[in-house]
Amino acid sequence: MADRASDVVAGPAGGEGGAAVVEPEGRPFGGSTAPAELDPSGPDATGRAVLAELAAALDPDRILTDPDTVRPYVHDEAEWAAHGTPLCVVRARSTAEVAATVAACARHRIPVVPRGAGTGLSGGANAVDGCVLLSTERMTAIREVSVGERLAVVEPGVVNDDLRAACAEQGLWYPPDPASAPWSTIGGNVATNAGGLCCVKYGVTRDYVLALEVVTAAGEVVRVGRRTAKGVAGYDLAGLMVGSEGTLGVITEITVKLRPARPDAPRTVVGFFESLADCGAAVAAVTEQGLQPSVFELVDRECLAAVNAWRHAGLPESAAALLLARTDLPEPAAGAEADAILAAFTAHGATEAMASTDETESEALFDARRMAYPALEQLGMGMLTEDVCVPRTRMASMLARIEEISHERGVRIATVAHAGDGNLHPLMLTPHDDPAARDRTRAAFDEIIAAALEHGGTVTGEHGVGLLKRDGMERELGPGVLAMQRAVKAALDPDGILNPGKAV
Amino acid sequence: MADRASDVVAGPAGGEGGAAVVEPEGRPFGGSTAPAELDPSGPDATGRAVLAELAAALDPDRILTDPDTVRPYVHDEAEWAAHGTPLCVVRARSTAEVAATVAACARHRIPVVPRGAGTGLSGGANAVDGCVLLSTERMTAIREVSVGERLAVVEPGVVNDDLRAACAEQGLWYPPDPASAPWSTIGGNVATNAGGLCCVKYGVTRDYVLALEVVTAAGEVVRVGRRTAKGVAGYDLAGLMVGSEGTLGVITEITVKLRPARPDAPRTVVGFFESLADCGAAVAAVTEQGLQPSVFELVDRECLAAVNAWRHAGLPESAAALLLARTDLPEPAAGAEADAILAAFTAHGATEAMASTDETESEALFDARRMAYPALEQLGMGMLTEDVCVPRTRMASMLARIEEISHERGVRIATVAHAGDGNLHPLMLTPHDDPAARDRTRAAFDEIIAAALEHGGTVTGEHGVGLLKRDGMERELGPGVLAMQRAVKAALDPDGILNPGKAV
């Protein structure tokens, strides 16, 4: 994103850079502060020792120390999240290389920051000073897609869409579909427990992880989980790894369960609502009637205006929000479910509502959702992506509160939401090079987090804690649960070398 | 079960019994050895101190020390699993009472063995010497069933079927359906991550747990998980608690997600197969064709013979196994799926196969499965229930191996299986009062576990580790993962007071 291009990413000078291990500073936002100063004398003795061990253990092309090649790796896509200066980047190609890297770091207590494609939105993959950035993006083998077992075994660097395509060839389907699916990796998806549009009916990444190969904080290779459909032998360590953001181990292989491919193209139902309350009532009605849309999204007035401005789409400017639902039941049940959703929309005040009758129409009706992000990007502003989730029945109230915060703080906020899940993404638009606007955005960001907690929600529905949500998480969980989180972290990473300062 | 009635359950004498805390002995089978001798002098000073604190904190009716009232609590339904002698039973009625009990035990490092209805099949709820047996069976409030949020909040003592009935009244459905559903409690279901018939399409208990209130090993009350549909704030401690068999905390409230009730009665398809290989091929064909039966069971020749003997059911005695599948798709898709399953059965050698055309027929076709357990119980033998799970495509091979073990060891083994999951329950039938037969059964039990591991499976698919599967679990997980399990246990229960000697 444009704003970040102006960051001065201070890579290690001439491959000799790096800094001593420092404690992460705990400041979530760092874009407006200068990155950590490099020590002009280069890495200290510990850093030099680790680099020497890595050089002895790995092929030279695995290790990046040149600032220009290191630069793309130092942060993820989180607007303004702080990042430090790494000792080097290791682009591992095998479990053995990951294990060798972690073992070298463990011996010297150097931080390891694992990363996939770097598409995260919370700063979870951002470098901390003096760390080894351990990228698994080059571990891209799809080792198995089994029709008989309905599972796939992949290396962590496999891109989500590539796995989905390989499954589709076998008549199988890997449901988790984060918006980043064309670029993000399964390793990153697992590390953050990625969600997406399908969650409302088919669940999140955690619901599909059967087994993991993991390199522990000591550099040992272990396998957790199982290949069988069921199993209760011991604690669910595979589930514990999912969403742990690289703080408990480095994932080197993933076994996911799959579903049969869905035969029918979905039907799409859309409805425009003049008030958020009507919109919330329509969502509630769909839920209460036992309907199960396979996608159930909301696009708010700011998004609609941006789509109109970009594409002259002629969407009703008076609408407070647009609801889009899809049904993927086998026909004729899909037709009946689409009709029932349409009736619920109309009964709860939709001013315009329609259901697709064929695939072309279905895709056309979904266009407003598909165009929301690119239309907002056309505005040429910084975009901080919020991610909160509230109980479904509180969504309309939460949306109203977001509009209030927008007005009170003078921050333009466009919201898309996974309406059926109560998972909202307020996109906070900020002019570049306007420190005052930036401060207002940060204040609004904090107020939205507070509002989500007041609504009985969570500070992160699917993007992860990373750096941006650490304070919010502490408020959400409270001291007793935080102590348990930290005890688990200390049990599996006693020296605290795995992605320190993130998530917990 | 009859065999256990002959056990001498040495309850504490006159309410003054109990023993000092002893380490669990690690012997999984204990039915043929005498229970631990009571110290005739009554509880030691520590035991007396804990009893005094409990008496001060709780109403007198909460605490049982009389041997006759204690006796029903000292073990679960696991045939022959060892159990010790408790200090007392506490039947808590509230979270506060659970917390007070655990806190008193924590102060004196007395073991706490939590239990629900005691329907477990692995010995997980069995007393260890000197423990406080903490029953949550009287915490039976259904606090909330929310149509709008599609969730329920219950106390741990709510019986599974009672929750299902309460949900059904609201047009909602709680899928997990262990065979013990008429008696087992949600607390126990969560502690063991219970499965059931529905798992093949709808998942296990873990897939439905959103949030838990838990009393920690220190006696503190915490809430883990969330009420929202999604959430990634911190490690998934709720998921970690599920299946932890009371070794990480005592569950005092459970929030489960629900599904809309299914409108249609299911269709049932049955097929009899002359060979296990044909049977396995039919299961594979159903999976490979992308069909998704909502129930997919297997009943082997020994079960069929028992049903015939009991009810003169006229089932084909030449069949190696019967497959039963159900489909719960909306009509007419259900008819099409039933036809496809029937065609797969016939194409793979079913000698007799049929699909129901109405609800009465559907229920009648399912009778052979329903009658399998009671028919075996009519045989009047001890019944040790195995529970292993193998990859789906290895099920036929595993069944053949079980038949071999049965013949080699001279042990009568009748198997029911959740065929679609590869989850087998070989039921090992042993004459009472025949120590030699008992030894053969134990040998066969171990060989089945070994065979499951050789087939790439797990030593427990849904019943839990408890006492009976500890050795098997160690072989399955290996030292690296075991060390992680123990580290997690030590992190959350540093003094090891929660259900010591079980699961990990």
PDB file of N, CA, C and O in Angstrom, chain B residues 419-440:
ATOM      1  N   ALA B 419     -18.397 -46.614  10.040  1.00  0.00           N
ATOM      2  CA  ALA B 419     -17.631 -46.977   8.845  1.00  0.00           C
ATOM      3  C   ALA B 419     -17.122 -45.762   8.080  1.00  0.00           C
ATOM      4  O   ALA B 419     -15.999 -45.757   7.582  1.00  0.00           O
ATOM      5  N   GLY B 420     -17.951 -44.740   8.004  1.00  0.00           N
ATOM      6  CA  GLY B 420     -17.554 -43.558   7.237  1.00  0.00           C
ATOM      7  C   GLY B 420     -16.384 -42.819   7.847  1.00  0.00           C
ATOM      8  O   GLY B 420     -15.718 -42.022   7.176  1.00  0.00           O
ATOM      9  N   ASP B 421     -16.119 -43.055   9.126  1.00  0.00           N
ATOM     10  CA  ASP B 421     -14.999 -42.419   9.821  1.00  0.00           C
ATOM     11  C   ASP B 421     -13.826 -43.367  10.031  1.00  0.00           C
ATOM     12  O   ASP B 421     -12.802 -42.960  10.589  1.00  0.00           O
ATOM     13  N   GLY B 422     -13.981 -44.654   9.704  1.00  0.00           N
ATOM     14  CA  GLY B 422     -12.931 -45.628  10.022  1.00  0.00           C
ATOM     15  C   GLY B 422     -12.786 -45.865  11.518  1.00  0.00           C
ATOM     16  O   GLY B 422     -11.736 -46.315  11.989  1.00  0.00           O
ATOM     17  N   ASN B 423     -13.833 -45.578  12.282  1.00  0.00           N
ATOM     18  CA  ASN B 423     -13.778 -45.688  13.751  1.00  0.00           C
ATOM     19  C   ASN B 423     -14.447 -46.993  14.176  1.00  0.00           C
ATOM     20  O   ASN B 423     -15.648 -47.159  14.016  1.00  0.00           O
ATOM     21  N   LEU B 424     -13.626 -47.925  14.694  1.00  0.00           N
ATOM     22  CA  LEU B 424     -14.121 -49.267  14.994  1.00  0.00           C
ATOM     23  C   LEU B 424     -14.263 -49.498  16.492  1.00  0.00           C
ATOM     24  O   LEU B 424     -13.398 -49.083  17.279  1.00  0.00           O
ATOM     25  N   HIS B 425     -15.323 -50.189  16.849  1.00  0.00           N
ATOM     26  CA  HIS B 425     -15.518 -50.612  18.236  1.00  0.00           C
ATOM     27  C   HIS B 425     -15.598 -52.134  18.301  1.00  0.00           C
ATOM     28  O   HIS B 425     -16.697 -52.698  18.314  1.00  0.00           O
ATOM     29  N   PRO B 426     -14.452 -52.792  18.336  1.00  0.00           N
ATOM     30  CA  PRO B 426     -14.482 -54.236  18.590  1.00  0.00           C
ATOM     31  C   PRO B 426     -14.918 -54.465  20.041  1.00  0.00           C
ATOM     32  O   PRO B 426     -14.334 -53.899  20.967  1.00  0.00           O
ATOM     33  N   LEU B 427     -15.981 -55.242  20.210  1.00  0.00           N
ATOM     34  CA  LEU B 427     -16.515 -55.522  21.543  1.00  0.00           C
ATOM     35  C   LEU B 427     -16.032 -56.912  21.925  1.00  0.00           C
ATOM     36  O   LEU B 427     -16.384 -57.893  21.305  1.00  0.00           O
ATOM     37  N   MET B 428     -15.213 -56.966  22.963  1.00  0.00           N
ATOM     38  CA  MET B 428     -14.518 -58.200  23.291  1.00  0.00           C
ATOM     39  C   MET B 428     -15.283 -58.917  24.387  1.00  0.00           C
ATOM     40  O   MET B 428     -15.388 -58.425  25.516  1.00  0.00           O
ATOM     41  N   LEU B 429     -15.805 -60.079  24.043  1.00  0.00           N
ATOM     42  CA  LEU B 429     -16.716 -60.815  24.926  1.00  0.00           C
ATOM     43  C   LEU B 429     -15.940 -61.871  25.694  1.00  0.00           C
ATOM     44  O   LEU B 429     -15.230 -62.688  25.092  1.00  0.00           O
ATOM     45  N   THR B 430     -16.075 -61.859  27.009  1.00  0.00           N
ATOM     46  CA  THR B 430     -15.271 -62.734  27.852  1.00  0.00           C
ATOM     47  C   THR B 430     -16.166 -63.384  28.902  1.00  0.00           C
ATOM     48  O   THR B 430     -16.915 -62.679  29.587  1.00  0.00           O
ATOM     49  N   PRO B 431     -16.096 -64.704  29.040  1.00  0.00           N
ATOM     50  CA  PRO B 431     -16.890 -65.352  30.087  1.00  0.00           C
ATOM     51  C   PRO B 431     -16.485 -64.815  31.457  1.00  0.00           C
ATOM     52  O   PRO B 431     -15.314 -64.516  31.705  1.00  0.00           O
ATOM     53  N   HIS B 432     -17.468 -64.710  32.330  1.00  0.00           N
ATOM     54  CA  HIS B 432     -17.153 -64.273  33.687  1.00  0.00           C
ATOM     55  C   HIS B 432     -16.369 -65.362  34.424  1.00  0.00           C
ATOM     56  O   HIS B 432     -16.501 -66.549  34.127  1.00  0.00           O
ATOM     57  N   ASP B 433     -15.590 -64.934  35.378  1.00  0.00           N
ATOM     58  CA  ASP B 433     -14.881 -65.857  36.271  1.00  0.00           C
ATOM     59  C   ASP B 433     -14.010 -66.840  35.508  1.00  0.00           C
ATOM     60  O   ASP B 433     -13.976 -68.030  35.833  1.00  0.00           O
ATOM     61  N   ASP B 434     -13.345 -66.347  34.511  1.00  0.00           N
ATOM     62  CA  ASP B 434     -12.457 -67.212  33.717  1.00  0.00           C
ATOM     63  C   ASP B 434     -11.164 -66.433  33.478  1.00  0.00           C
ATOM     64  O   ASP B 434     -10.997 -65.752  32.486  1.00  0.00           O
ATOM     65  N   PRO B 435     -10.270 -66.527  34.468  1.00  0.00           N
ATOM     66  CA  PRO B 435      -9.049 -65.706  34.394  1.00  0.00           C
ATOM     67  C   PRO B 435      -8.250 -65.948  33.114  1.00  0.00           C
ATOM     68  O   PRO B 435      -7.667 -65.008  32.560  1.00  0.00           O
ATOM     69  N   ALA B 436      -8.242 -67.175  32.631  1.00  0.00           N
ATOM     70  CA  ALA B 436      -7.474 -67.442  31.415  1.00  0.00           C
ATOM     71  C   ALA B 436      -8.094 -66.701  30.226  1.00  0.00           C
ATOM     72  O   ALA B 436      -7.390 -66.114  29.400  1.00  0.00           O
ATOM     73  N   ALA B 437      -9.419 -66.723  30.170  1.00  0.00           N
ATOM     74  CA  ALA B 437     -10.094 -66.011  29.085  1.00  0.00           C
ATOM     75  C   ALA B 437      -9.813 -64.511  29.193  1.00  0.00           C
ATOM     76  O   ALA B 437      -9.602 -63.821  28.194  1.00  0.00           O
ATOM     77  N   ARG B 438      -9.808 -64.041  30.416  1.00  0.00           N
ATOM     78  CA  ARG B 438      -9.525 -62.628  30.652  1.00  0.00           C
ATOM     79  C   ARG B 438      -8.125 -62.262  30.151  1.00  0.00           C
ATOM     80  O   ARG B 438      -7.920 -61.219  29.524  1.00  0.00           O
ATOM     81  N   ASP B 439      -7.182 -63.094  30.414  1.00  0.00           N
ATOM     82  CA  ASP B 439      -5.823 -62.833  29.933  1.00  0.00           C
ATOM     83  C   ASP B 439      -5.771 -62.821  28.409  1.00  0.00           C
ATOM     84  O   ASP B 439      -5.077 -61.990  27.812  1.00  0.00           O
ATOM     85  N   ARG B 440      -6.509 -63.751  27.794  1.00  0.00           N
ATOM     86  CA  ARG B 440      -6.522 -63.762  26.324  1.00  0.00           C
ATOM     87  C   ARG B 440      -7.138 -62.465  25.783  1.00  0.00           C
ATOM     88  O   ARG B 440      -6.665 -61.915  24.802  1.00  0.00           O
TER      89      ARG B 440
END
